[in-house]
Amino acid sequence: MKQFVFFILIWGYLVNCTVNGLQFTDCGSKTGKFTSVYISDCDTTKHECILKRDSNVTIIIDFTLAENVNAVKTVVHGKVMGVEMPFNLQNPDACVGSGLICPLSKTEIYVYTAVLPVLKAYPKVNVIVKWELKDEHDEDIVCVEIPAKIQ
Protein backbone atom coordinates (compact mmCIF):
# COMPACT_ATOMS: atom_id res chain seq x y z
CA MET A 1 0.00 0.00 0.00
CA LYS A 2 2.83 2.42 0.85
CA GLN A 3 4.38 1.81 -2.58
CA PHE A 4 1.07 2.62 -4.25
CA VAL A 5 0.72 5.90 -2.32
CA PHE A 6 4.34 6.78 -3.12
CA PHE A 7 3.71 6.05 -6.83
CA ILE A 8 0.60 8.27 -6.84
CA LEU A 9 2.52 11.13 -5.18
CA ILE A 10 5.39 10.89 -7.67
CA TRP A 11 2.97 10.68 -10.61
CA GLY A 12 1.11 13.77 -9.34
CA TYR A 13 4.36 15.68 -9.01
CA LEU A 14 5.45 14.78 -12.56
CA VAL A 15 2.08 15.74 -14.03
CA ASN A 16 2.22 19.05 -12.15
CA CYS A 17 5.72 19.77 -13.49
CA THR A 18 4.74 19.15 -17.10
CA VAL A 19 1.49 21.11 -16.88
CA ASN A 20 3.15 24.08 -15.18
CA GLY A 21 5.38 25.01 -18.13
CA LEU A 22 4.98 28.29 -19.97
CA GLN A 23 1.50 29.78 -19.51
CA PHE A 24 0.12 32.43 -21.87
CA THR A 25 -2.46 34.52 -20.01
CA ASP A 26 -5.48 36.26 -21.49
CA CYS A 27 -5.27 39.87 -20.27
CA GLY A 28 -8.61 41.22 -21.41
CA SER A 29 -9.57 39.91 -24.85
CA LYS A 30 -13.02 41.30 -25.66
CA THR A 31 -14.05 40.71 -29.26
CA GLY A 32 -11.80 37.70 -29.89
CA LYS A 33 -10.05 34.78 -28.29
CA PHE A 34 -6.57 33.45 -28.94
CA THR A 35 -6.43 29.72 -29.60
CA SER A 36 -2.66 29.33 -29.75
CA VAL A 37 0.52 31.37 -29.36
CA TYR A 38 3.92 30.52 -30.84
CA ILE A 39 7.14 32.39 -30.10
CA SER A 40 10.30 31.53 -32.02
CA ASP A 41 13.10 29.89 -30.02
CA CYS A 42 10.92 29.72 -26.91
CA ASP A 43 11.18 26.58 -24.78
CA THR A 44 7.59 26.09 -23.63
CA THR A 45 8.65 23.57 -20.97
CA LYS A 46 10.17 26.50 -19.05
CA HIS A 47 8.21 29.13 -17.12
CA GLU A 48 9.38 32.01 -19.33
CA CYS A 49 10.59 32.69 -22.86
CA ILE A 50 14.21 33.73 -23.22
CA LEU A 51 14.46 36.80 -25.47
CA LYS A 52 18.04 37.29 -26.63
CA ARG A 53 19.13 40.88 -27.00
CA ASP A 54 20.21 42.02 -30.46
CA SER A 55 17.87 39.51 -32.12
CA ASN A 56 14.41 39.29 -33.63
CA VAL A 57 11.60 37.19 -32.16
CA THR A 58 8.69 35.98 -34.27
CA ILE A 59 5.28 35.71 -32.61
CA ILE A 60 2.32 33.91 -34.15
CA ILE A 61 -1.14 34.21 -32.61
CA ASP A 62 -4.08 32.16 -33.87
CA PHE A 63 -7.42 33.69 -32.90
CA THR A 64 -11.14 33.75 -33.54
CA LEU A 65 -13.62 36.63 -33.40
CA ALA A 66 -17.01 37.09 -31.77
CA GLU A 67 -17.85 39.97 -34.14
CA ASN A 68 -16.66 41.53 -37.39
CA VAL A 69 -13.68 43.90 -37.23
CA ASN A 70 -12.73 46.58 -39.78
CA ALA A 71 -9.21 47.51 -38.65
CA VAL A 72 -6.55 46.02 -36.37
CA LYS A 73 -3.58 47.68 -34.72
CA THR A 74 -0.84 46.10 -32.63
CA VAL A 75 0.16 47.48 -29.23
CA VAL A 76 3.01 45.87 -27.28
CA HIS A 77 4.20 46.67 -23.77
CA GLY A 78 6.81 45.20 -21.48
CA LYS A 79 5.76 45.06 -17.83
CA VAL A 80 8.74 45.28 -15.50
CA MET A 81 8.07 45.41 -11.76
CA GLY A 82 4.45 46.39 -12.48
CA VAL A 83 5.35 49.30 -14.78
CA GLU A 84 4.29 49.09 -18.45
CA MET A 85 6.79 50.35 -21.01
CA PRO A 86 5.93 50.45 -24.73
CA PHE A 87 7.79 48.37 -27.30
CA ASN A 88 7.95 50.42 -30.46
CA LEU A 89 6.93 48.43 -33.53
CA GLN A 90 7.93 49.47 -37.03
CA ASN A 91 4.42 48.78 -38.32
CA PRO A 92 1.57 48.83 -35.78
CA ASP A 93 -1.05 48.37 -38.55
CA ALA A 94 -1.83 44.66 -38.19
CA CYS A 95 -3.78 44.70 -41.47
CA VAL A 96 -0.49 45.12 -43.37
CA GLY A 97 2.30 42.56 -43.42
CA SER A 98 1.02 40.33 -40.61
CA GLY A 99 -1.04 37.81 -42.56
CA LEU A 100 -4.31 39.58 -41.74
CA ILE A 101 -6.42 41.06 -44.53
CA CYS A 102 -8.94 43.53 -43.15
CA PRO A 103 -11.86 43.64 -42.64
CA LEU A 104 -12.03 40.47 -40.54
CA SER A 105 -15.12 38.28 -40.29
CA LYS A 106 -16.32 36.51 -37.17
CA THR A 107 -16.68 33.26 -39.12
CA GLU A 108 -12.94 32.76 -39.70
CA ILE A 109 -9.86 31.60 -37.80
CA TYR A 110 -7.01 34.09 -38.19
CA VAL A 111 -3.24 33.73 -38.00
CA TYR A 112 -1.37 36.89 -37.01
CA THR A 113 2.42 37.01 -37.41
CA ALA A 114 4.84 39.71 -36.28
CA VAL A 115 8.53 40.20 -35.63
CA LEU A 116 9.64 41.89 -32.43
CA PRO A 117 13.17 43.31 -32.39
CA VAL A 118 14.85 42.72 -29.02
CA LEU A 119 17.29 45.61 -28.94
CA LYS A 120 20.77 45.32 -27.48
CA ALA A 121 19.96 48.43 -25.43
CA TYR A 122 17.25 46.58 -23.47
CA PRO A 123 18.29 45.69 -19.91
CA LYS A 124 18.61 42.06 -18.85
CA VAL A 125 15.41 41.71 -16.83
CA ASN A 126 12.36 39.54 -16.31
CA VAL A 127 9.43 41.02 -18.19
CA ILE A 128 5.81 40.26 -18.94
CA VAL A 129 5.24 40.99 -22.63
CA LYS A 130 1.69 42.27 -23.12
CA TRP A 131 0.67 41.80 -26.77
CA GLU A 132 -2.61 43.41 -27.84
CA LEU A 133 -4.50 43.40 -31.10
CA LYS A 134 -6.97 46.29 -30.96
CA ASP A 135 -9.97 47.03 -33.17
CA GLU A 136 -11.05 50.33 -34.72
CA HIS A 137 -12.70 51.31 -31.41
CA ASP A 138 -9.43 50.74 -29.49
CA GLU A 139 -10.95 47.66 -27.80
CA ASP A 140 -8.82 44.56 -27.29
CA ILE A 141 -9.59 41.90 -29.85
CA VAL A 142 -6.89 39.74 -28.31
CA CYS A 143 -4.68 40.47 -25.33
CA VAL A 144 -2.06 37.93 -24.28
CA GLU A 145 0.61 38.15 -21.59
CA ILE A 146 3.84 36.26 -22.14
CA PRO A 147 6.30 35.72 -19.29
CA ALA A 148 9.81 36.36 -20.60
CA LYS A 149 13.38 37.12 -19.65
CA ILE A 150 15.60 39.42 -21.69
CA GLN A 151 19.17 38.10 -21.84
mmCIF file of C-alpha atoms in Angstrom:
data_model
loop_
_atom_site.group_PDB
_atom_site.id
_atom_site.type_symbol
_atom_site.label_atom_id
_atom_site.label_comp_id
_atom_site.label_asym_id
_atom_site.label_seq_id
_atom_site.Cartn_x
_atom_site.Cartn_y
_atom_site.Cartn_z
ATOM 1 C CA MET A 1 0.000 0.000 0.000
ATOM 2 C CA LYS A 2 2.832 2.421 0.852
ATOM 3 C CA GLN A 3 4.378 1.813 -2.576
ATOM 4 C CA PHE A 4 1.066 2.616 -4.248
ATOM 5 C CA VAL A 5 0.716 5.898 -2.321
ATOM 6 C CA PHE A 6 4.345 6.775 -3.122
ATOM 7 C CA PHE A 7 3.706 6.052 -6.826
ATOM 8 C CA ILE A 8 0.603 8.272 -6.841
ATOM 9 C CA LEU A 9 2.521 11.133 -5.177
ATOM 10 C CA ILE A 10 5.394 10.891 -7.674
ATOM 11 C CA TRP A 11 2.973 10.682 -10.613
ATOM 12 C CA GLY A 12 1.107 13.765 -9.345
ATOM 13 C CA TYR A 13 4.365 15.681 -9.014
ATOM 14 C CA LEU A 14 5.452 14.778 -12.558
ATOM 15 C CA VAL A 15 2.081 15.741 -14.028
ATOM 16 C CA ASN A 16 2.220 19.049 -12.151
ATOM 17 C CA CYS A 17 5.718 19.774 -13.489
ATOM 18 C CA THR A 18 4.739 19.153 -17.101
ATOM 19 C CA VAL A 19 1.489 21.112 -16.880
ATOM 20 C CA ASN A 20 3.148 24.075 -15.184
ATOM 21 C CA GLY A 21 5.384 25.008 -18.129
ATOM 22 C CA LEU A 22 4.975 28.285 -19.973
ATOM 23 C CA GLN A 23 1.503 29.780 -19.514
ATOM 24 C CA PHE A 24 0.119 32.428 -21.870
ATOM 25 C CA THR A 25 -2.460 34.516 -20.011
ATOM 26 C CA ASP A 26 -5.483 36.265 -21.488
ATOM 27 C CA CYS A 27 -5.267 39.868 -20.272
ATOM 28 C CA GLY A 28 -8.609 41.219 -21.412
ATOM 29 C CA SER A 29 -9.574 39.905 -24.850
ATOM 30 C CA LYS A 30 -13.019 41.296 -25.662
ATOM 31 C CA THR A 31 -14.048 40.706 -29.259
ATOM 32 C CA GLY A 32 -11.800 37.704 -29.892
ATOM 33 C CA LYS A 33 -10.052 34.778 -28.285
ATOM 34 C CA PHE A 34 -6.566 33.447 -28.937
ATOM 35 C CA THR A 35 -6.434 29.722 -29.600
ATOM 36 C CA SER A 36 -2.656 29.332 -29.747
ATOM 37 C CA VAL A 37 0.517 31.371 -29.360
ATOM 38 C CA TYR A 38 3.923 30.518 -30.836
ATOM 39 C CA ILE A 39 7.144 32.387 -30.097
ATOM 40 C CA SER A 40 10.305 31.531 -32.015
ATOM 41 C CA ASP A 41 13.102 29.890 -30.024
ATOM 42 C CA CYS A 42 10.924 29.722 -26.906
ATOM 43 C CA ASP A 43 11.182 26.582 -24.778
ATOM 44 C CA THR A 44 7.589 26.094 -23.635
ATOM 45 C CA THR A 45 8.649 23.574 -20.971
ATOM 46 C CA LYS A 46 10.170 26.501 -19.051
ATOM 47 C CA HIS A 47 8.212 29.134 -17.116
ATOM 48 C CA GLU A 48 9.380 32.013 -19.327
ATOM 49 C CA CYS A 49 10.592 32.686 -22.859
ATOM 50 C CA ILE A 50 14.205 33.732 -23.218
ATOM 51 C CA LEU A 51 14.455 36.796 -25.467
ATOM 52 C CA LYS A 52 18.036 37.287 -26.633
ATOM 53 C CA ARG A 53 19.131 40.884 -27.002
ATOM 54 C CA ASP A 54 20.211 42.022 -30.457
ATOM 55 C CA SER A 55 17.874 39.511 -32.124
ATOM 56 C CA ASN A 56 14.407 39.287 -33.629
ATOM 57 C CA VAL A 57 11.604 37.189 -32.164
ATOM 58 C CA THR A 58 8.686 35.981 -34.265
ATOM 59 C CA ILE A 59 5.282 35.713 -32.611
ATOM 60 C CA ILE A 60 2.320 33.908 -34.149
ATOM 61 C CA ILE A 61 -1.144 34.209 -32.611
ATOM 62 C CA ASP A 62 -4.083 32.163 -33.872
ATOM 63 C CA PHE A 63 -7.420 33.691 -32.897
ATOM 64 C CA THR A 64 -11.140 33.752 -33.536
ATOM 65 C CA LEU A 65 -13.620 36.634 -33.403
ATOM 66 C CA ALA A 66 -17.009 37.088 -31.770
ATOM 67 C CA GLU A 67 -17.850 39.968 -34.141
ATOM 68 C CA ASN A 68 -16.656 41.533 -37.386
ATOM 69 C CA VAL A 69 -13.679 43.902 -37.226
ATOM 70 C CA ASN A 70 -12.731 46.578 -39.779
ATOM 71 C CA ALA A 71 -9.208 47.514 -38.652
ATOM 72 C CA VAL A 72 -6.546 46.020 -36.374
ATOM 73 C CA LYS A 73 -3.578 47.677 -34.719
ATOM 74 C CA THR A 74 -0.835 46.096 -32.631
ATOM 75 C CA VAL A 75 0.156 47.478 -29.231
ATOM 76 C CA VAL A 76 3.012 45.865 -27.281
ATOM 77 C CA HIS A 77 4.203 46.672 -23.770
ATOM 78 C CA GLY A 78 6.805 45.197 -21.484
ATOM 79 C CA LYS A 79 5.756 45.056 -17.831
ATOM 80 C CA VAL A 80 8.740 45.278 -15.499
ATOM 81 C CA MET A 81 8.071 45.407 -11.762
ATOM 82 C CA GLY A 82 4.448 46.391 -12.482
ATOM 83 C CA VAL A 83 5.349 49.297 -14.784
ATOM 84 C CA GLU A 84 4.288 49.087 -18.447
ATOM 85 C CA MET A 85 6.791 50.348 -21.012
ATOM 86 C CA PRO A 86 5.930 50.451 -24.727
ATOM 87 C CA PHE A 87 7.789 48.369 -27.297
ATOM 88 C CA ASN A 88 7.953 50.421 -30.464
ATOM 89 C CA LEU A 89 6.929 48.435 -33.525
ATOM 90 C CA GLN A 90 7.928 49.474 -37.027
ATOM 91 C CA ASN A 91 4.419 48.783 -38.315
ATOM 92 C CA PRO A 92 1.568 48.832 -35.781
ATOM 93 C CA ASP A 93 -1.049 48.370 -38.549
ATOM 94 C CA ALA A 94 -1.826 44.657 -38.195
ATOM 95 C CA CYS A 95 -3.781 44.705 -41.472
ATOM 96 C CA VAL A 96 -0.494 45.122 -43.369
ATOM 97 C CA GLY A 97 2.297 42.559 -43.422
ATOM 98 C CA SER A 98 1.024 40.330 -40.608
ATOM 99 C CA GLY A 99 -1.042 37.814 -42.556
ATOM 100 C CA LEU A 100 -4.313 39.580 -41.740
ATOM 101 C CA ILE A 101 -6.416 41.060 -44.534
ATOM 102 C CA CYS A 102 -8.938 43.530 -43.152
ATOM 103 C CA PRO A 103 -11.856 43.644 -42.643
ATOM 104 C CA LEU A 104 -12.028 40.470 -40.538
ATOM 105 C CA SER A 105 -15.118 38.282 -40.294
ATOM 106 C CA LYS A 106 -16.323 36.508 -37.167
ATOM 107 C CA THR A 107 -16.680 33.257 -39.124
ATOM 108 C CA GLU A 108 -12.941 32.764 -39.698
ATOM 109 C CA ILE A 109 -9.861 31.600 -37.798
ATOM 110 C CA TYR A 110 -7.014 34.089 -38.186
ATOM 111 C CA VAL A 111 -3.243 33.727 -38.002
ATOM 112 C CA TYR A 112 -1.375 36.893 -37.012
ATOM 113 C CA THR A 113 2.418 37.012 -37.410
ATOM 114 C CA ALA A 114 4.835 39.714 -36.283
ATOM 115 C CA VAL A 115 8.525 40.200 -35.635
ATOM 116 C CA LEU A 116 9.638 41.888 -32.427
ATOM 117 C CA PRO A 117 13.170 43.310 -32.392
ATOM 118 C CA VAL A 118 14.850 42.722 -29.021
ATOM 119 C CA LEU A 119 17.293 45.610 -28.939
ATOM 120 C CA LYS A 120 20.774 45.318 -27.475
ATOM 121 C CA ALA A 121 19.963 48.435 -25.431
ATOM 122 C CA TYR A 122 17.251 46.577 -23.468
ATOM 123 C CA PRO A 123 18.288 45.687 -19.914
ATOM 124 C CA LYS A 124 18.613 42.057 -18.847
ATOM 125 C CA VAL A 125 15.407 41.708 -16.830
ATOM 126 C CA ASN A 126 12.364 39.540 -16.308
ATOM 127 C CA VAL A 127 9.435 41.022 -18.195
ATOM 128 C CA ILE A 128 5.806 40.258 -18.943
ATOM 129 C CA VAL A 129 5.239 40.987 -22.633
ATOM 130 C CA LYS A 130 1.692 42.269 -23.118
ATOM 131 C CA TRP A 131 0.666 41.798 -26.766
ATOM 132 C CA GLU A 132 -2.606 43.409 -27.838
ATOM 133 C CA LEU A 133 -4.495 43.402 -31.097
ATOM 134 C CA LYS A 134 -6.971 46.291 -30.961
ATOM 135 C CA ASP A 135 -9.973 47.030 -33.166
ATOM 136 C CA GLU A 136 -11.055 50.328 -34.718
ATOM 137 C CA HIS A 137 -12.704 51.314 -31.409
ATOM 138 C CA ASP A 138 -9.429 50.740 -29.494
ATOM 139 C CA GLU A 139 -10.952 47.658 -27.796
ATOM 140 C CA ASP A 140 -8.825 44.565 -27.293
ATOM 141 C CA ILE A 141 -9.586 41.902 -29.853
ATOM 142 C CA VAL A 142 -6.894 39.739 -28.309
ATOM 143 C CA CYS A 143 -4.680 40.471 -25.325
ATOM 144 C CA VAL A 144 -2.060 37.933 -24.281
ATOM 145 C CA GLU A 145 0.611 38.154 -21.595
ATOM 146 C CA ILE A 146 3.840 36.258 -22.145
ATOM 147 C CA PRO A 147 6.304 35.716 -19.289
ATOM 148 C CA ALA A 148 9.809 36.355 -20.603
ATOM 149 C CA LYS A 149 13.381 37.119 -19.652
ATOM 150 C CA ILE A 150 15.597 39.421 -21.694
ATOM 151 C CA GLN A 151 19.169 38.101 -21.840
#
